[in-house]
PDB file of C-alpha atoms in Angstrom:
ATOM      1  CA  UNK E   5      17.281 -10.227  -9.466  1.00 41.00           C
ATOM      2  CA  UNK E   6      19.321  -7.301 -10.801  1.00 46.00           C
ATOM      3  CA  UNK E   7      21.792  -5.156  -8.936  1.00 48.00           C
ATOM      4  CA  UNK E   8      20.264  -2.563  -6.659  1.00 49.00           C
ATOM      5  CA  UNK E   9      21.091   1.032  -7.530  1.00 52.00           C
ATOM      6  CA  UNK E  10      20.765   4.380  -5.850  1.00 55.00           C
ATOM      7  CA  UNK E  11      17.678   4.697  -3.653  1.00 55.00           C
ATOM      8  CA  UNK E  12      17.020   0.930  -3.865  1.00 55.00           C
ATOM      9  CA  UNK E  13      20.353  -0.022  -2.293  1.00 56.00           C
ATOM     10  CA  UNK E  14      20.728  -0.739   1.433  1.00 55.00           C
ATOM     11  CA  UNK E  15      22.311   2.146   3.338  1.00 57.00           C
ATOM     12  CA  UNK E  16      25.398   1.916   5.476  1.00 57.00           C
ATOM     13  CA  UNK E  17      23.653   3.965   8.161  1.00 70.00           C
ATOM     14  CA  UNK E  18      21.470   3.054  11.102  1.00 76.00           C
ATOM     15  CA  UNK E  19      18.437   1.982   9.064  1.00 77.00           C
ATOM     16  CA  UNK E  20      18.136   0.113   5.783  1.00 85.00           C
ATOM     17  CA  UNK E  21      16.764   2.235   2.944  1.00 88.00           C
ATOM     18  CA  UNK E  22      13.575   0.165   2.745  1.00 88.00           C
ATOM     19  CA  UNK E  23      12.671   1.340   6.242  1.00 88.00           C
ATOM     20  CA  UNK E  24      12.887   4.998   5.244  1.00 91.00           C
ATOM     21  CA  UNK E  25      10.644   4.319   2.232  1.00 90.00           C
ATOM     22  CA  UNK E  26       8.208   2.347   4.401  1.00 89.00           C
ATOM     23  CA  UNK E  27       8.038   5.171   6.975  1.00 91.00           C
ATOM     24  CA  UNK E  28       7.428   7.703   4.212  1.00 92.00           C
ATOM     25  CA  UNK E  29       4.716   5.410   2.841  1.00 92.00           C
ATOM     26  CA  UNK E  30       3.055   5.318   6.267  1.00 91.00           C
ATOM     27  CA  UNK E  31       3.127   9.117   6.484  1.00 92.00           C
ATOM     28  CA  UNK E  32       1.649   9.522   3.007  1.00 93.00           C
ATOM     29  CA  UNK E  33      -0.966   6.837   3.736  1.00 92.00           C
ATOM     30  CA  UNK E  34      -2.024   8.788   6.832  1.00 92.00           C
ATOM     31  CA  UNK E  35      -2.369  11.946   4.742  1.00 93.00           C
ATOM     32  CA  UNK E  36      -4.291   9.937   2.145  1.00 92.00           C
ATOM     33  CA  UNK E  37      -6.895   8.970   4.732  1.00 91.00           C
ATOM     34  CA  UNK E  38      -7.389  12.548   5.885  1.00 93.00           C
ATOM     35  CA  UNK E  39      -7.403  14.103   2.398  1.00 94.00           C
ATOM     36  CA  UNK E  40      -9.676  11.362   1.036  1.00 93.00           C
ATOM     37  CA  UNK E  41     -12.155  11.712   3.902  1.00 94.00           C
ATOM     38  CA  UNK E  42     -12.536  15.411   3.127  1.00 94.00           C
ATOM     39  CA  UNK E  43     -12.397  14.872  -0.648  1.00 93.00           C
ATOM     40  CA  UNK E  44     -15.109  12.200  -0.706  1.00 94.00           C
ATOM     41  CA  UNK E  45     -17.678  14.539   0.859  1.00 93.00           C
ATOM     42  CA  UNK E  46     -20.293  15.495  -1.705  1.00 91.00           C
ATOM     43  CA  UNK E  47     -19.061  13.066  -4.372  1.00 95.00           C
ATOM     44  CA  UNK E  48     -19.639   9.396  -5.129  1.00 95.00           C
ATOM     45  CA  UNK E  49     -16.824   7.303  -3.629  1.00 95.00           C
ATOM     46  CA  UNK E  50     -16.224   5.489  -6.937  1.00 96.00           C
ATOM     47  CA  UNK E  51     -15.766   8.818  -8.745  1.00 96.00           C
ATOM     48  CA  UNK E  52     -13.396   9.941  -5.991  1.00 95.00           C
ATOM     49  CA  UNK E  53     -11.373   6.758  -6.532  1.00 95.00           C
ATOM     50  CA  UNK E  54     -11.260   7.429 -10.286  1.00 96.00           C
ATOM     51  CA  UNK E  55      -9.950  10.970  -9.738  1.00 97.00           C
ATOM     52  CA  UNK E  56      -7.322   9.709  -7.290  1.00 95.00           C
ATOM     53  CA  UNK E  57      -6.263   6.978  -9.722  1.00 96.00           C
ATOM     54  CA  UNK E  58      -5.944   9.460 -12.605  1.00 97.00           C
ATOM     55  CA  UNK E  59      -3.702  11.687 -10.471  1.00 97.00           C
ATOM     56  CA  UNK E  60      -1.517   8.706  -9.551  1.00 96.00           C
ATOM     57  CA  UNK E  61      -1.352   7.571 -13.192  1.00 96.00           C
ATOM     58  CA  UNK E  62      -0.173  10.975 -14.445  1.00 97.00           C
ATOM     59  CA  UNK E  63       2.301  11.338 -11.560  1.00 96.00           C
ATOM     60  CA  UNK E  64       3.846   7.908 -12.208  1.00 95.00           C
ATOM     61  CA  UNK E  65       4.188   8.521 -15.938  1.00 95.00           C
ATOM     62  CA  UNK E  66       6.165  11.645 -15.086  1.00 96.00           C
ATOM     63  CA  UNK E  67       8.377   9.807 -12.593  1.00 96.00           C
ATOM     64  CA  UNK E  68       9.105   6.846 -14.882  1.00 94.00           C
ATOM     65  CA  UNK E  69       9.833   9.032 -17.924  1.00 94.00           C
ATOM     66  CA  UNK E  70      11.911  11.603 -16.000  1.00 95.00           C
ATOM     67  CA  UNK E  71      14.004   8.894 -14.320  1.00 95.00           C
ATOM     68  CA  UNK E  72      14.600   6.989 -17.563  1.00 93.00           C
ATOM     69  CA  UNK E  73      13.087   3.785 -16.161  1.00 91.00           C
ATOM     70  CA  UNK E  74      10.582   3.144 -18.942  1.00 89.00           C
ATOM     71  CA  UNK E  75      10.658  -0.249 -20.689  1.00 89.00           C
ATOM     72  CA  UNK E  76       9.074  -1.601 -23.815  1.00 90.00           C
ATOM     73  CA  UNK E  77       6.101  -3.774 -22.791  1.00 89.00           C
ATOM     74  CA  UNK E  78       7.754  -6.700 -24.590  1.00 92.00           C
ATOM     75  CA  UNK E  79      10.721  -6.464 -22.184  1.00 94.00           C
ATOM     76  CA  UNK E  80       8.454  -7.457 -19.279  1.00 94.00           C
ATOM     77  CA  UNK E  81       8.003 -11.203 -18.741  1.00 96.00           C
ATOM     78  CA  UNK E  82       4.592 -12.862 -18.920  1.00 96.00           C
ATOM     79  CA  UNK E  83       4.833 -13.886 -15.262  1.00 96.00           C
ATOM     80  CA  UNK E  84       5.579 -10.295 -14.258  1.00 96.00           C
ATOM     81  CA  UNK E  85       2.618  -9.054 -16.327  1.00 95.00           C
ATOM     82  CA  UNK E  86       0.329 -11.631 -14.695  1.00 97.00           C
ATOM     83  CA  UNK E  87       1.260 -10.760 -11.131  1.00 97.00           C
ATOM     84  CA  UNK E  88       1.240  -7.014 -11.747  1.00 96.00           C
ATOM     85  CA  UNK E  89      -2.195  -7.377 -13.343  1.00 96.00           C
ATOM     86  CA  UNK E  90      -3.429  -9.301 -10.293  1.00 96.00           C
ATOM     87  CA  UNK E  91      -1.822  -6.710  -8.006  1.00 96.00           C
ATOM     88  CA  UNK E  92      -3.511  -3.909  -9.955  1.00 95.00           C
ATOM     89  CA  UNK E  93      -6.899  -5.598  -9.671  1.00 96.00           C
ATOM     90  CA  UNK E  94      -6.394  -6.087  -5.926  1.00 96.00           C
ATOM     91  CA  UNK E  95      -5.264  -2.465  -5.549  1.00 95.00           C
ATOM     92  CA  UNK E  96      -8.310  -1.208  -7.422  1.00 95.00           C
ATOM     93  CA  UNK E  97     -10.650  -3.305  -5.297  1.00 96.00           C
ATOM     94  CA  UNK E  98      -8.877  -2.131  -2.141  1.00 96.00           C
ATOM     95  CA  UNK E  99      -9.159   1.531  -3.129  1.00 95.00           C
ATOM     96  CA  UNK E 100     -12.833   1.228  -4.053  1.00 95.00           C
ATOM     97  CA  UNK E 101     -13.603  -0.424  -0.713  1.00 96.00           C
ATOM     98  CA  UNK E 102     -11.438   2.059   1.204  1.00 96.00           C
ATOM     99  CA  UNK E 103     -13.100   5.116  -0.318  1.00 95.00           C
ATOM    100  CA  UNK E 104     -16.553   3.630   0.263  1.00 96.00           C
ATOM    101  CA  UNK E 105     -15.615   2.978   3.911  1.00 96.00           C
ATOM    102  CA  UNK E 106     -14.317   6.553   4.267  1.00 95.00           C
ATOM    103  CA  UNK E 107     -17.551   7.880   2.782  1.00 94.00           C
ATOM    104  CA  UNK E 108     -19.567   5.942   5.367  1.00 95.00           C
ATOM    105  CA  UNK E 109     -17.381   5.974   8.471  1.00 95.00           C
ATOM    106  CA  UNK E 110     -14.911   8.061  10.474  1.00 95.00           C
ATOM    107  CA  UNK E 111     -11.321   8.104   9.200  1.00 94.00           C
ATOM    108  CA  UNK E 112     -10.086   7.374  12.736  1.00 94.00           C
ATOM    109  CA  UNK E 113     -11.829   3.993  12.579  1.00 95.00           C
ATOM    110  CA  UNK E 114     -11.613   3.186   8.866  1.00 95.00           C
ATOM    111  CA  UNK E 115      -7.825   3.597   8.613  1.00 94.00           C
ATOM    112  CA  UNK E 116      -6.986   1.158  11.437  1.00 94.00           C
ATOM    113  CA  UNK E 117      -9.293  -1.518  10.014  1.00 95.00           C
ATOM    114  CA  UNK E 118      -7.655  -1.006   6.615  1.00 95.00           C
ATOM    115  CA  UNK E 119      -4.323  -1.680   8.298  1.00 94.00           C
ATOM    116  CA  UNK E 120      -5.431  -5.224   9.075  1.00 95.00           C
ATOM    117  CA  UNK E 121      -3.665  -5.688   5.757  1.00 96.00           C
ATOM    118  CA  UNK E 122      -0.449  -5.787   7.824  1.00 95.00           C
ATOM    119  CA  UNK E 123      -1.712  -8.877   9.636  1.00 97.00           C
ATOM    120  CA  UNK E 124      -2.952 -10.444   6.410  1.00 97.00           C
ATOM    121  CA  UNK E 125       0.345  -9.796   4.589  1.00 97.00           C
ATOM    122  CA  UNK E 126       2.230 -11.516   7.413  1.00 97.00           C
ATOM    123  CA  UNK E 127      -0.108 -14.525   7.237  1.00 97.00           C
ATOM    124  CA  UNK E 128      -0.085 -14.662   3.423  1.00 97.00           C
ATOM    125  CA  UNK E 129       3.711 -14.313   3.405  1.00 97.00           C
ATOM    126  CA  UNK E 130       3.996 -17.392   5.608  1.00 97.00           C
ATOM    127  CA  UNK E 131       1.334 -19.396   3.751  1.00 97.00           C
ATOM    128  CA  UNK E 132       2.125 -18.511   0.136  1.00 96.00           C
ATOM    129  CA  UNK E 133       5.707 -17.209   0.037  1.00 96.00           C
ATOM    130  CA  UNK E 134       7.302 -19.510   2.603  1.00 97.00           C
ATOM    131  CA  UNK E 135       8.429 -16.627   4.790  1.00 97.00           C
ATOM    132  CA  UNK E 136       9.312 -17.367   8.393  1.00 98.00           C
ATOM    133  CA  UNK E 137       8.181 -15.340  11.399  1.00 98.00           C
ATOM    134  CA  UNK E 138       9.899 -15.536  14.772  1.00 98.00           C
ATOM    135  CA  UNK E 139       8.084 -15.603  18.112  1.00 98.00           C
ATOM    136  CA  UNK E 140       8.447 -11.827  18.528  1.00 98.00           C
ATOM    137  CA  UNK E 141       7.198 -11.354  14.941  1.00 98.00           C
ATOM    138  CA  UNK E 142       4.049 -13.388  15.681  1.00 98.00           C
ATOM    139  CA  UNK E 143       3.542 -11.364  18.871  1.00 99.00           C
ATOM    140  CA  UNK E 144       3.718  -8.200  16.763  1.00 98.00           C
ATOM    141  CA  UNK E 145       1.082  -9.592  14.392  1.00 98.00           C
ATOM    142  CA  UNK E 146      -1.220 -10.364  17.332  1.00 98.00           C
ATOM    143  CA  UNK E 147      -0.643  -6.928  18.868  1.00 98.00           C
ATOM    144  CA  UNK E 148      -1.415  -5.184  15.570  1.00 97.00           C
ATOM    145  CA  UNK E 149      -4.652  -7.161  15.285  1.00 97.00           C
ATOM    146  CA  UNK E 150      -5.523  -6.285  18.884  1.00 97.00           C
ATOM    147  CA  UNK E 151      -4.734  -2.618  18.226  1.00 96.00           C
ATOM    148  CA  UNK E 152      -7.033  -2.601  15.210  1.00 95.00           C
ATOM    149  CA  UNK E 153      -9.851  -4.038  17.315  1.00 95.00           C
ATOM    150  CA  UNK E 154      -9.294  -1.436  20.041  1.00 96.00           C
ATOM    151  CA  UNK E 155      -9.256   1.431  17.528  1.00 94.00           C
ATOM    152  CA  UNK E 156     -12.135   0.225  15.361  1.00 92.00           C
ATOM    153  CA  UNK E 157     -14.769   0.026  18.065  1.00 87.00           C
ATOM    154  CA  UNK E 158     -15.539   3.122  20.120  1.00 76.00           C
TER     155      UNK E 158
END
C-alpha cells in the first residue's frame, strides 16, 4: 500500500479523516434518496439510473483529470481490474434495485432497508476478509438490523 497523502491521511484532530468522509457520504446518500424519489416520478427507474450514472461518470472524469490522478489502464494490476469490475457490477445492480424500490415505495422505508448493507458488510468483512468485531461491535450490528426492521414496517 502506498503512502497516504493529503485528504487520505489520518488527521491529528479529534476524528480520523475517514470518519469525516464517511459522514459526508451519509449526508449525500440521504440527499440521494430524496432527490431520486422525486426524480424517478414519471420516468422508468432503469432510465433514471442511467441518467444518474452518466452524471457520476462525467463528474468523476473531471475530478480525476483535475486532480492529476489519472493512470494508464496498463498501470492497474489484473487483480485490481477484476475486483473493481466486480464492484462495478455490484454497484450497478444495487442502484438498479434501489431506484426500482424508490419508484415503488416510500423513501422513508426504502432507505433504511437499503442500509442493511451496513449489517451485510460487517458480516462479509468477518467471513471473507478476516476482520474481527468486538462484543460492542456485534451489538451495534444487531441494533442496526433491529432499527431497519422498526423503520421498514409501519
